[in-house]
Coordinates of C-alpha atoms and ligand atoms in Angstrom, one line a residue:
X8 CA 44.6 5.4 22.3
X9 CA 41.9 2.5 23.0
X10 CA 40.1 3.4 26.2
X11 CA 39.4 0.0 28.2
X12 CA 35.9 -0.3 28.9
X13 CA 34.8 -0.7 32.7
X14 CA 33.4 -4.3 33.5
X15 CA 29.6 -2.7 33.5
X16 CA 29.8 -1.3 29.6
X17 CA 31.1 -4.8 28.4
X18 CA 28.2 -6.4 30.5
X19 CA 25.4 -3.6 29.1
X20 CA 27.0 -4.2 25.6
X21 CA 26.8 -8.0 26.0
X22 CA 23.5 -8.4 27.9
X23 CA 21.0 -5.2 26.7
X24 CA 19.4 -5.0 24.2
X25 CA 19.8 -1.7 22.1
X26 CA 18.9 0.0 19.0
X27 CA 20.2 2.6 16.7
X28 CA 19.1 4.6 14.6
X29 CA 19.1 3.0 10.8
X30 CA 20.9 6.1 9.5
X31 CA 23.8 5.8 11.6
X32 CA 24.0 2.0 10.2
X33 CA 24.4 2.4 6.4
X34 CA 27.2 1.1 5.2
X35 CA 29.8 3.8 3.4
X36 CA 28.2 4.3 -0.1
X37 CA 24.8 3.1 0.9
X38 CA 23.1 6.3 1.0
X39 CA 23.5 6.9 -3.1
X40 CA 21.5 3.3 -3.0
X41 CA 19.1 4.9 -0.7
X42 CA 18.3 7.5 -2.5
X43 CA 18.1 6.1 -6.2
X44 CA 15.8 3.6 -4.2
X45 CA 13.5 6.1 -2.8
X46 CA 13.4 8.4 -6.0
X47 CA 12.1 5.0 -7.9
X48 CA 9.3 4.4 -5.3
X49 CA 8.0 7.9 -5.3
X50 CA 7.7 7.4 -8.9
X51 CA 5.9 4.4 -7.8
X52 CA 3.3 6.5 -6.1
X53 CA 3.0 8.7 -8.6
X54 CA 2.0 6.4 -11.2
X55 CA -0.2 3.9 -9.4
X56 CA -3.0 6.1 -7.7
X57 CA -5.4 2.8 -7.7
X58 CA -4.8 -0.8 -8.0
X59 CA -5.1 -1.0 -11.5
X60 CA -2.7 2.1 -12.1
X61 CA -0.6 -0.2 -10.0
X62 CA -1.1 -3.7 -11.7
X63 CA -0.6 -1.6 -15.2
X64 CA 2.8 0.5 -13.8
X65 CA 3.7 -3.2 -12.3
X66 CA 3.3 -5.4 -15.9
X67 CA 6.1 -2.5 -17.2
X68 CA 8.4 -3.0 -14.8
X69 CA 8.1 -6.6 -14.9
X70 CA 8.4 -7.2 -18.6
X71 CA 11.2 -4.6 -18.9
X72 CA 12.9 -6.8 -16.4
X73 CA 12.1 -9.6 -18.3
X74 CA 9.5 -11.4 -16.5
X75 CA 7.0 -13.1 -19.0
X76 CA 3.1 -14.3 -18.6
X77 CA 2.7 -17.5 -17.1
X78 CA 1.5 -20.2 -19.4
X79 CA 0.0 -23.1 -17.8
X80 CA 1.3 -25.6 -18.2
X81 CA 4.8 -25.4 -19.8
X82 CA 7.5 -26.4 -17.5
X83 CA 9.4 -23.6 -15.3
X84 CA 13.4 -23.6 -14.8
X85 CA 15.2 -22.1 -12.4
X86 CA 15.9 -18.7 -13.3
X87 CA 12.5 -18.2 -15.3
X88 CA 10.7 -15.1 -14.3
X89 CA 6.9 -15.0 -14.7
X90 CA 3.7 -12.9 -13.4
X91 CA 0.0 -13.7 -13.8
X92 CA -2.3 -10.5 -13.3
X93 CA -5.6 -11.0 -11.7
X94 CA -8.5 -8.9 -13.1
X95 CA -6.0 -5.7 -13.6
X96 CA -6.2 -5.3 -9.7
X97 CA -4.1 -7.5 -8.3
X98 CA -0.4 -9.2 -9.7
X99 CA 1.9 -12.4 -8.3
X100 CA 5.4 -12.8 -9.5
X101 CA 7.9 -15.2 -9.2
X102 CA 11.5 -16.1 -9.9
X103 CA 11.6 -19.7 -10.0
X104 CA 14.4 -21.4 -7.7
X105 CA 17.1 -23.7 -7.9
X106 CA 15.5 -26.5 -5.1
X107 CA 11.8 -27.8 -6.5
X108 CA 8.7 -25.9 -5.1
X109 CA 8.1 -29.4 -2.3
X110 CA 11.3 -27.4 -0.5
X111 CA 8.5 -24.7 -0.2
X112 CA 8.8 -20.7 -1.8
X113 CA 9.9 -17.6 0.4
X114 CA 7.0 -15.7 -0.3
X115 CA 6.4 -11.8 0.2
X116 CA 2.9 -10.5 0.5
X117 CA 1.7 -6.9 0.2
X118 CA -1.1 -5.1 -0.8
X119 CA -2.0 -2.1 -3.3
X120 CA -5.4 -0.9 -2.9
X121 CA -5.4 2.3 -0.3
X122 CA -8.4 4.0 1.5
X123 CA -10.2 6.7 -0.8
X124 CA -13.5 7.8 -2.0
X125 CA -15.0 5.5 -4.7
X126 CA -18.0 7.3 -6.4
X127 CA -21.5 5.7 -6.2
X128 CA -23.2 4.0 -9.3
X129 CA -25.7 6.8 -9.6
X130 CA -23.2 9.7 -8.7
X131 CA -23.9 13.0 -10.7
X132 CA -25.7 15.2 -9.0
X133 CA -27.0 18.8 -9.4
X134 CA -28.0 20.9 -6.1
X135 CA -28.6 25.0 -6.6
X136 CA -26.7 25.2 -9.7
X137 CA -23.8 22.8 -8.3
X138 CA -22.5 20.2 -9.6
X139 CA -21.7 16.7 -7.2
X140 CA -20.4 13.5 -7.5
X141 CA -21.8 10.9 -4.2
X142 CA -19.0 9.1 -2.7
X143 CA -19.2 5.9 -0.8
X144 CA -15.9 5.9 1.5
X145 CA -13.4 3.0 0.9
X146 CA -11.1 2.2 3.8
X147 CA -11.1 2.8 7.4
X148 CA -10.4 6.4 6.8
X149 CA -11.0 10.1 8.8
X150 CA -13.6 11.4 7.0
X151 CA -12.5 14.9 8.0
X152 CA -9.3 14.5 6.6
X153 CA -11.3 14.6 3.4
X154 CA -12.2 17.9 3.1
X155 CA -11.0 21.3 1.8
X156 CA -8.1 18.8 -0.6
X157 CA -7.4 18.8 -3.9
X158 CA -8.5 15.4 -5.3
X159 CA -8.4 13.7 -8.4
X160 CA -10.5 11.1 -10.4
X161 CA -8.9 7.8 -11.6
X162 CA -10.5 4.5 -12.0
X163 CA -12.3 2.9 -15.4
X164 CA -15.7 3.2 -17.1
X165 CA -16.6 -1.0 -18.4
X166 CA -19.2 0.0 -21.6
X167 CA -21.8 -2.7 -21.6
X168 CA -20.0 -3.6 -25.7
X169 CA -16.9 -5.3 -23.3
X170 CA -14.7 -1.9 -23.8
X171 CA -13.2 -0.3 -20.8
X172 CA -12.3 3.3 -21.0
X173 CA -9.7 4.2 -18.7
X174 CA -10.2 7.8 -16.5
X175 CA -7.6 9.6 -15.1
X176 CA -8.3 13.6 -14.4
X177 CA -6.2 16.0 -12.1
X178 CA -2.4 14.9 -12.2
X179 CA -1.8 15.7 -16.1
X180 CA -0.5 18.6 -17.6
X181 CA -3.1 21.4 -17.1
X182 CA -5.8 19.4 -15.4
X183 CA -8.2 20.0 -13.1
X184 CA -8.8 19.3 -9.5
X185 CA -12.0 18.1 -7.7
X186 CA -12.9 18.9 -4.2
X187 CA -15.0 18.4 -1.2
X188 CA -16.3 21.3 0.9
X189 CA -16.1 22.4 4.1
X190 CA -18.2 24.9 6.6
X191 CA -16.4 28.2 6.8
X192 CA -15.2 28.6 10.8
X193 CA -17.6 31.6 11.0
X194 CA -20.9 29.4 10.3
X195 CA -19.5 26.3 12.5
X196 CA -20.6 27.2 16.1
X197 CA -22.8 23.8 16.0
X198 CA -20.1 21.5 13.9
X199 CA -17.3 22.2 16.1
X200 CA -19.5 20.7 19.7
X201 CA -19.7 17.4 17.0
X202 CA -17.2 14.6 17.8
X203 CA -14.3 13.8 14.8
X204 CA -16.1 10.9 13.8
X205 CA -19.7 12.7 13.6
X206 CA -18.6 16.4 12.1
X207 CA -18.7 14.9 8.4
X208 CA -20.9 13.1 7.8
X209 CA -20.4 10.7 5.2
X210 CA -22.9 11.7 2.8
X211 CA -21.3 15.3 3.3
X212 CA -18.5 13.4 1.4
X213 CA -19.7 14.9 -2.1
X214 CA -17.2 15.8 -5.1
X215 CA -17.4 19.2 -6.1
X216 CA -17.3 19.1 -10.1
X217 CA -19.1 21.7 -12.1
X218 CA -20.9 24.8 -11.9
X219 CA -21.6 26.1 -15.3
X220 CA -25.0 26.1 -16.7
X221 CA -25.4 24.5 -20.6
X222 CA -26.3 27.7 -22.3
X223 CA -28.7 26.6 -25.2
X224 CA -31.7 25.3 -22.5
X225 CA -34.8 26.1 -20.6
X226 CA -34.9 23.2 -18.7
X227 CA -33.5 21.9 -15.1
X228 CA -30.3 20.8 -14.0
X229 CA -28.2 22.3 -16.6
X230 CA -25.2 22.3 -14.8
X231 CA -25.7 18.7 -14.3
X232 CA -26.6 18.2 -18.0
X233 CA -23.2 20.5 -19.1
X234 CA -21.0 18.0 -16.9
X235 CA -22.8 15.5 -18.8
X236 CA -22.3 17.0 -22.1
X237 CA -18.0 17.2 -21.2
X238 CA -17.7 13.7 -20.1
X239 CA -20.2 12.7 -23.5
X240 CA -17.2 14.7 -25.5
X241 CA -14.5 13.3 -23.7
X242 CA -15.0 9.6 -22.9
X243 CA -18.2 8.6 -25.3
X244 CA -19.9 7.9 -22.0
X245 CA -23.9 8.4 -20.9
X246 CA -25.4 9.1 -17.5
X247 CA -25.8 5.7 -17.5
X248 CA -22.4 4.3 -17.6
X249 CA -21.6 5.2 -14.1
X250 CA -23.2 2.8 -13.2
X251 CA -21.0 -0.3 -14.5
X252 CA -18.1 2.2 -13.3
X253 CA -15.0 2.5 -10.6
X254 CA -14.2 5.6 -10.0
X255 CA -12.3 7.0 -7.0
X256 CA -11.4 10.4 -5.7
X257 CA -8.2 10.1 -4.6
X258 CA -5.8 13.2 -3.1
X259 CA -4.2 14.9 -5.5
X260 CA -0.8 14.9 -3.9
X261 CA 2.5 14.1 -5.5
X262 CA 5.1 12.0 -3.7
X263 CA 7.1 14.7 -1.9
X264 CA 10.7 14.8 -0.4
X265 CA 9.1 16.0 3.5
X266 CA 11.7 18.0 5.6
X267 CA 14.9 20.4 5.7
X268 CA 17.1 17.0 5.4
X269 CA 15.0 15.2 3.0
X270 CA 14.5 12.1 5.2
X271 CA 11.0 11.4 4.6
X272 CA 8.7 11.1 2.2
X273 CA 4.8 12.5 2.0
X274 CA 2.5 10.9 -0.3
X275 CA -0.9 9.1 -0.6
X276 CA -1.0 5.7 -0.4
X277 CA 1.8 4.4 1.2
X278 CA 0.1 2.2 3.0
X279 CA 0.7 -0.1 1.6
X280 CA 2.3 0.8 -1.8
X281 CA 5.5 1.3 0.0
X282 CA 6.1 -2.7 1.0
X283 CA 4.8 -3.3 -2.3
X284 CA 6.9 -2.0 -4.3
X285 CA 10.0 -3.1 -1.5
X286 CA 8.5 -6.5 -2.7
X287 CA 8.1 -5.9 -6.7
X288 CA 12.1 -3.9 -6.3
X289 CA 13.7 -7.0 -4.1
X290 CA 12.4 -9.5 -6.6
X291 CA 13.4 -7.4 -9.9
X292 CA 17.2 -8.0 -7.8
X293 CA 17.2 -11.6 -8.1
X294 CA 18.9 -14.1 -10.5
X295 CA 18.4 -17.5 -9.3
X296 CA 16.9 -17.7 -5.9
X297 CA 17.6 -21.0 -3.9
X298 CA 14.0 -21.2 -3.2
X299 CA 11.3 -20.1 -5.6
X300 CA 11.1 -16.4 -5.1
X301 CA 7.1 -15.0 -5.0
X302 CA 5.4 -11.7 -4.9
X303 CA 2.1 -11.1 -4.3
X304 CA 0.2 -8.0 -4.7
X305 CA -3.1 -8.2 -3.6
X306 CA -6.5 -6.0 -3.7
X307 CA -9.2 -5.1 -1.4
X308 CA -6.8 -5.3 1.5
X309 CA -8.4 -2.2 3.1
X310 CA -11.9 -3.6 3.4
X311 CA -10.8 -7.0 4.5
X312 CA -9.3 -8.6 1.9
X313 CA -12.6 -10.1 0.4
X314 CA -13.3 -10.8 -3.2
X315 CA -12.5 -12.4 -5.8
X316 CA -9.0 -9.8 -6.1
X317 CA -8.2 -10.0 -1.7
X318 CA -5.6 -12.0 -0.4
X319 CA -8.5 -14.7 0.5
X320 CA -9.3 -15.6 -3.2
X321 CA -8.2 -18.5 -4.8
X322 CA -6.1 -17.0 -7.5
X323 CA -3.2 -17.1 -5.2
X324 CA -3.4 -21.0 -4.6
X325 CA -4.4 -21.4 -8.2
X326 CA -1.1 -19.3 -8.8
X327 CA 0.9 -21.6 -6.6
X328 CA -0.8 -24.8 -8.0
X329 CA 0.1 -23.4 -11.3
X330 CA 3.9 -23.2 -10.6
X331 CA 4.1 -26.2 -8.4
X332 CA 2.5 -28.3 -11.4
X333 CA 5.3 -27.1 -13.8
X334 CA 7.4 -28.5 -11.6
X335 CA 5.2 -32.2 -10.5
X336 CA 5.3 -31.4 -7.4
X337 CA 2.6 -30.8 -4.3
X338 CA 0.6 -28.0 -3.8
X339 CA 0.4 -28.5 -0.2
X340 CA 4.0 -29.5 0.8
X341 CA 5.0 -26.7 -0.9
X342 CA 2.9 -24.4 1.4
X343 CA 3.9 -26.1 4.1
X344 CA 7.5 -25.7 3.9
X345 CA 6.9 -21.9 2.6
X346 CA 7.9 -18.8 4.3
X347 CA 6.0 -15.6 4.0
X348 CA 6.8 -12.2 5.0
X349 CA 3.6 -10.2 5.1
X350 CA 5.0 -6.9 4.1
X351 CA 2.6 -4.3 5.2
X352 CA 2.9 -1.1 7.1
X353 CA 2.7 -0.3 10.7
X354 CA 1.8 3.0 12.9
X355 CA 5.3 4.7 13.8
X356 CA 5.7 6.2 17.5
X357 CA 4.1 9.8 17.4
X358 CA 5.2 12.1 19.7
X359 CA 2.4 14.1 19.3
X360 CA 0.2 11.4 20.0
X361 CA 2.5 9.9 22.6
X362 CA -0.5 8.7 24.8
X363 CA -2.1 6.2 22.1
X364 CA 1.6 4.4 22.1
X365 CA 3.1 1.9 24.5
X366 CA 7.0 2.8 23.9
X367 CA 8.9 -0.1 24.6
X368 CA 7.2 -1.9 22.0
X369 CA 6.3 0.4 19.4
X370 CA 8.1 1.0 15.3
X371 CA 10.3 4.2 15.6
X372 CA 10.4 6.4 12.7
X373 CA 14.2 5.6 11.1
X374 CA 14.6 3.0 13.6
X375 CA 14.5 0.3 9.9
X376 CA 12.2 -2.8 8.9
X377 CA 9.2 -3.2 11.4
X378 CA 8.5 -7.0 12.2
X379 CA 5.4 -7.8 14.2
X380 CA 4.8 -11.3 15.7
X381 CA 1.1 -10.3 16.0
X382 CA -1.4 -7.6 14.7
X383 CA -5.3 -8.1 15.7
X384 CA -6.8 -6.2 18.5
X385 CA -8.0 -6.5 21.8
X386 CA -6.6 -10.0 23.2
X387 CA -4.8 -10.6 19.9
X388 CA -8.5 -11.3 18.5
X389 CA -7.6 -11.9 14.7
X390 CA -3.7 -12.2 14.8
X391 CA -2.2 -14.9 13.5
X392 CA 0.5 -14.5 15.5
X393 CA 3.9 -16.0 14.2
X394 CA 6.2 -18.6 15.7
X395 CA 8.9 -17.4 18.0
X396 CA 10.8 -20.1 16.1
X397 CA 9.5 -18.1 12.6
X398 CA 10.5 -14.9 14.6
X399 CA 14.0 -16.1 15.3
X400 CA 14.4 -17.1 11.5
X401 CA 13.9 -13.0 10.6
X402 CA 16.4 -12.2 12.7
X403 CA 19.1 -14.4 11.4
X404 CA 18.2 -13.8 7.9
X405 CA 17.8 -9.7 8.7
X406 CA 21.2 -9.7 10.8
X407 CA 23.2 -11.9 8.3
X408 CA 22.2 -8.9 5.5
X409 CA 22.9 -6.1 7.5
X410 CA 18.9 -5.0 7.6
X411 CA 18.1 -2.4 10.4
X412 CA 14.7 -4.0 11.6
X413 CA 12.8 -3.3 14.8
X414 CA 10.2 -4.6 17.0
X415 CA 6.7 -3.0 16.3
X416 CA 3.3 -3.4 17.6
X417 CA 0.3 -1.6 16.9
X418 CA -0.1 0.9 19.7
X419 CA -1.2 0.4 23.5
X420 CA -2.9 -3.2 24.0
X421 CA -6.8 -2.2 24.3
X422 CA -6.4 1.3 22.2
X423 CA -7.4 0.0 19.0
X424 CA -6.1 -2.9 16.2
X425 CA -5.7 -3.5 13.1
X426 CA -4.7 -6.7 10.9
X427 CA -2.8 -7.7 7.5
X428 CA -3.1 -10.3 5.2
X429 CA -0.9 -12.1 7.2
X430 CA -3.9 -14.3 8.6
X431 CA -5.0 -15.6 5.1
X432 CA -1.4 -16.5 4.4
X433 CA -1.3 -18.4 8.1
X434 CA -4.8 -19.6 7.0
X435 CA -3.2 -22.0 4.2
X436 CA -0.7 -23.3 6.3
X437 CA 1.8 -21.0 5.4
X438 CA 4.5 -20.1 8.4
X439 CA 3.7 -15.9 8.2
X440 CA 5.3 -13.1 9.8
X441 CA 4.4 -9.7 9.6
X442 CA 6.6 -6.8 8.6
X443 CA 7.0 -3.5 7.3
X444 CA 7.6 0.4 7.3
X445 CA 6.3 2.9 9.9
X446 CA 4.0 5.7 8.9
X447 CA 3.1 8.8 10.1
X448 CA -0.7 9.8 9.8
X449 CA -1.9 6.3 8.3
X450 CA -4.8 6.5 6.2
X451 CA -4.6 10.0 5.9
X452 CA -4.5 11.7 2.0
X453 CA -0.8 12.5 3.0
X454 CA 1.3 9.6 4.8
X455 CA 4.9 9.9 5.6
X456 CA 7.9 7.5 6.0
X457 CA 11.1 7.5 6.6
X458 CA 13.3 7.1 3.5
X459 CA 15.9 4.6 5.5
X460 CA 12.9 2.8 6.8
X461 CA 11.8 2.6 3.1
X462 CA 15.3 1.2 1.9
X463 CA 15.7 -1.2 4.7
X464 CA 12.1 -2.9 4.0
X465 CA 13.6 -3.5 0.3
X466 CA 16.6 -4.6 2.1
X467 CA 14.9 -7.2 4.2
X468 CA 12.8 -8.5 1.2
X469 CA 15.6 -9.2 -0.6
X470 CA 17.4 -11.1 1.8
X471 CA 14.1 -13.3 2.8
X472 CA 13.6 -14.1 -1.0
X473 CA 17.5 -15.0 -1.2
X474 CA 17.3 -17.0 1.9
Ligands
LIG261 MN1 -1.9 -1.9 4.9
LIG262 MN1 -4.4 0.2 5.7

């Protein structure tokens, strides 16, 4: 038995504008999807602790889904499926489409450095029969959310002979963990009258790594000079060779099912590792696109997206150059007529932090994809704010796939800001909207997500690269 609806619940149906919840949306069967989706990206995380580990996890996936180095100048079909790597820290992709590029691509952009603690050039350090590594932070990270962690040590050590010896300490079998200290609660009556931002200091951000002395010795520093003696053993490396080094601490976390129901995920470096590998997963989906399908993965994101691996190098419009020569046609028709979704992720609504939010206008955990006409701060101040004409192409192409997606801005106007790469996309005449997954605790050594919100990201991708 139908019950009629009154006159006011066709009217509110017709006229309001409501949202539900993304898991009361999937379609029968989709949560299987979900999941394999989800378990695939935590692997993601796992693997890829740095942009390199990311770039090197990436070239895998892409060549055991057949996607081959581009060669300049050989000519691209429809259907080919190439990737250039820039530097090892940053990777574009591309499934050339049936129209020429002069049509313009649909172009998703993310990024896959995250904040952490890179070590100095001169880090080792011995202090009272302690050993230390010196940290310079990388990110707009809590320094106090730094402390009292297990961490680990990834990154590379270049030998002035061109060799590159890769380090990766603290997630294999039987490794160990670094750390950085904290004052005991007893011994903190002056630290706890300090503000957040002042009670670590961030030369306090020191990596806890030895404390035995080297036996046969008279001399000073021998706990320094036994460190010294391990990493001599181990990588064939001096004192020296830090200095032509990258190494980060990063949290040594593994991606983590988070709840009773299993609905979230915890991990570092979400942010924004999850959009990038709803990029990299959407892409690895596609046969022949209609337009030119790209990916790029881009570096140094987190501090601005400067040098020569950041969304404002040239290697991206050398990429596109690349691809649009194969195919004679213009660089900058091609741009003009592209579409990019700049997947990266935005602040979810906390209610424990209700006061920082303005409601109405603010990602919900679960609530799906997260578009956002503008980022910046302040008055907008560095947005590159999209179209509403650009706005109201998402929406068709999100409703016509059945994405859950949402409206999200980045707090209360006048709290705080933040931006994307969106604006160096903008920058080259490229119509750019921003997009992405909510996230719990941002920039913190554990981030967490929804798993829909995950899956509908990947979703959205896909149906913006199709489009
Ligand atoms: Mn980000
Ligand atoms: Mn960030």
């Amino acid at each position: 038995m139908s019950e009629e609806k009154t006159l006011g619940q066709q009217r509110r149906e017709a006229l309001c504008y409501q949202q539900k919840n993304a898991w009361d949306c999937l379609a029968q069967g989709e949560e299987e999807a979900l999941n394999a989706y989800c378990e695939d990206y935590k692997r993601f995380l796992d693997e890829g602790k740095t942009e390199r580990e990311c770039v090197d996890y990436i070239l895998r996936l892409a060549q055991a889904n057949g996607f081959k180095p581009l060669v300049r100048g050989t000519v691209l079909l429809p259907g080919d499926k190439i990737y250039s790597v820039n530097r090892g820290k940053s990777i574009m992709l591309a499934v050339v489409g049936e129209e020429k590029l002069e049509r313009g691509a649909n172009i998703a952009a993310a990024h896959i450095d995250s904040p952490r603690l890179d070590l100095k050039q001169n880090p080792l350090y011995e202090a009272d029969e302690l050993a230390f590594l010196k940290t310079h932070y990388y990110g707009g990270l809590r320094k106090y959310q730094w402390v009292t962690i297990p961490l680990e040590l990834h990154g590379v050590v270049a030998m002035k002979d061109g060799s590159v010896i890769k380090v990766r300490v603290g997630d294999g079998q039987g490794d160990p963990v670094f750390t950085i200290d904290d004052l005991l609660p007893h011994l903190a009556r002056d630290q706890v009258k300090k503000t957040l931002g002042e009670a670590i200091p961030a030369e306090n951000l020191n990596v806890l790594v030895g404390s035995r002395p080297f036996r046969e010795d008279e001399g000073s520093e021998r706990v320094k000079l036994a460190i010294l003696e391990l990493l001599n053993q181990k990588y064939g490396i001096v004192e020296a060779d830090f200095i032509s080094a990258e190494l980060s601490a990063v949290p040594a976390f593994r991606a983590s099912d988070v709840g009773f129901d299993r609905s979230l995920i915890g991990a570092y470096g979400q942010d924004d590792r999850v959009c990038a590998y709803a990029c990299l997963a959407a892409l690895f989906q596609l046969t022949t696109p209609r337009r030119t399908a790209v990916c790029m993965l881009a570096d140094k994101e987190e501090i601005g997206s400067e040098g020569v691996t950041g969304m404002q190098s040239a290697a991206f419009d050398t990429f596109m150059e690349d691809l649009c020569r194969s195919q004679n046609s213009n660089l900058g028709v091609c741009l003009e007529q592209s579409f990019c979704l700049s997947a990266d992720v935005t602040a979810g609504y906390d209610p424990n932090f209700a006061e920082v939010y303005e409601k109405r206008n603010s990602a919900r955990v679960g609530y799906g994809l997260s578009l956002c006409k503008y980022t910046g701060g302040g008055g907008k101040s560095g947005a590159s704010d999209a179209s509403a004409e650009m706005v109201a192409y998402a929406r068709r192409v999100l409703d016509e796939a059945n994405v859950v997606w949402q409206m999200a801005e980045l707090g209360k106007t006048d709290q705080g800001g933040g931006g994307t790469v969106a604006v160096y996309l903008a920058k080259r005449n490229i119509d750019t909207l921003d997009a992405g997954v909510p996230v719990l605790s941002m920039h913190a050594p554990f981030e967490t997500t929804s798993k829909v919100d995950c899956y509908m990201t990947y979703k959205g991708v896909r149906a913006v690269y199709e489009a």
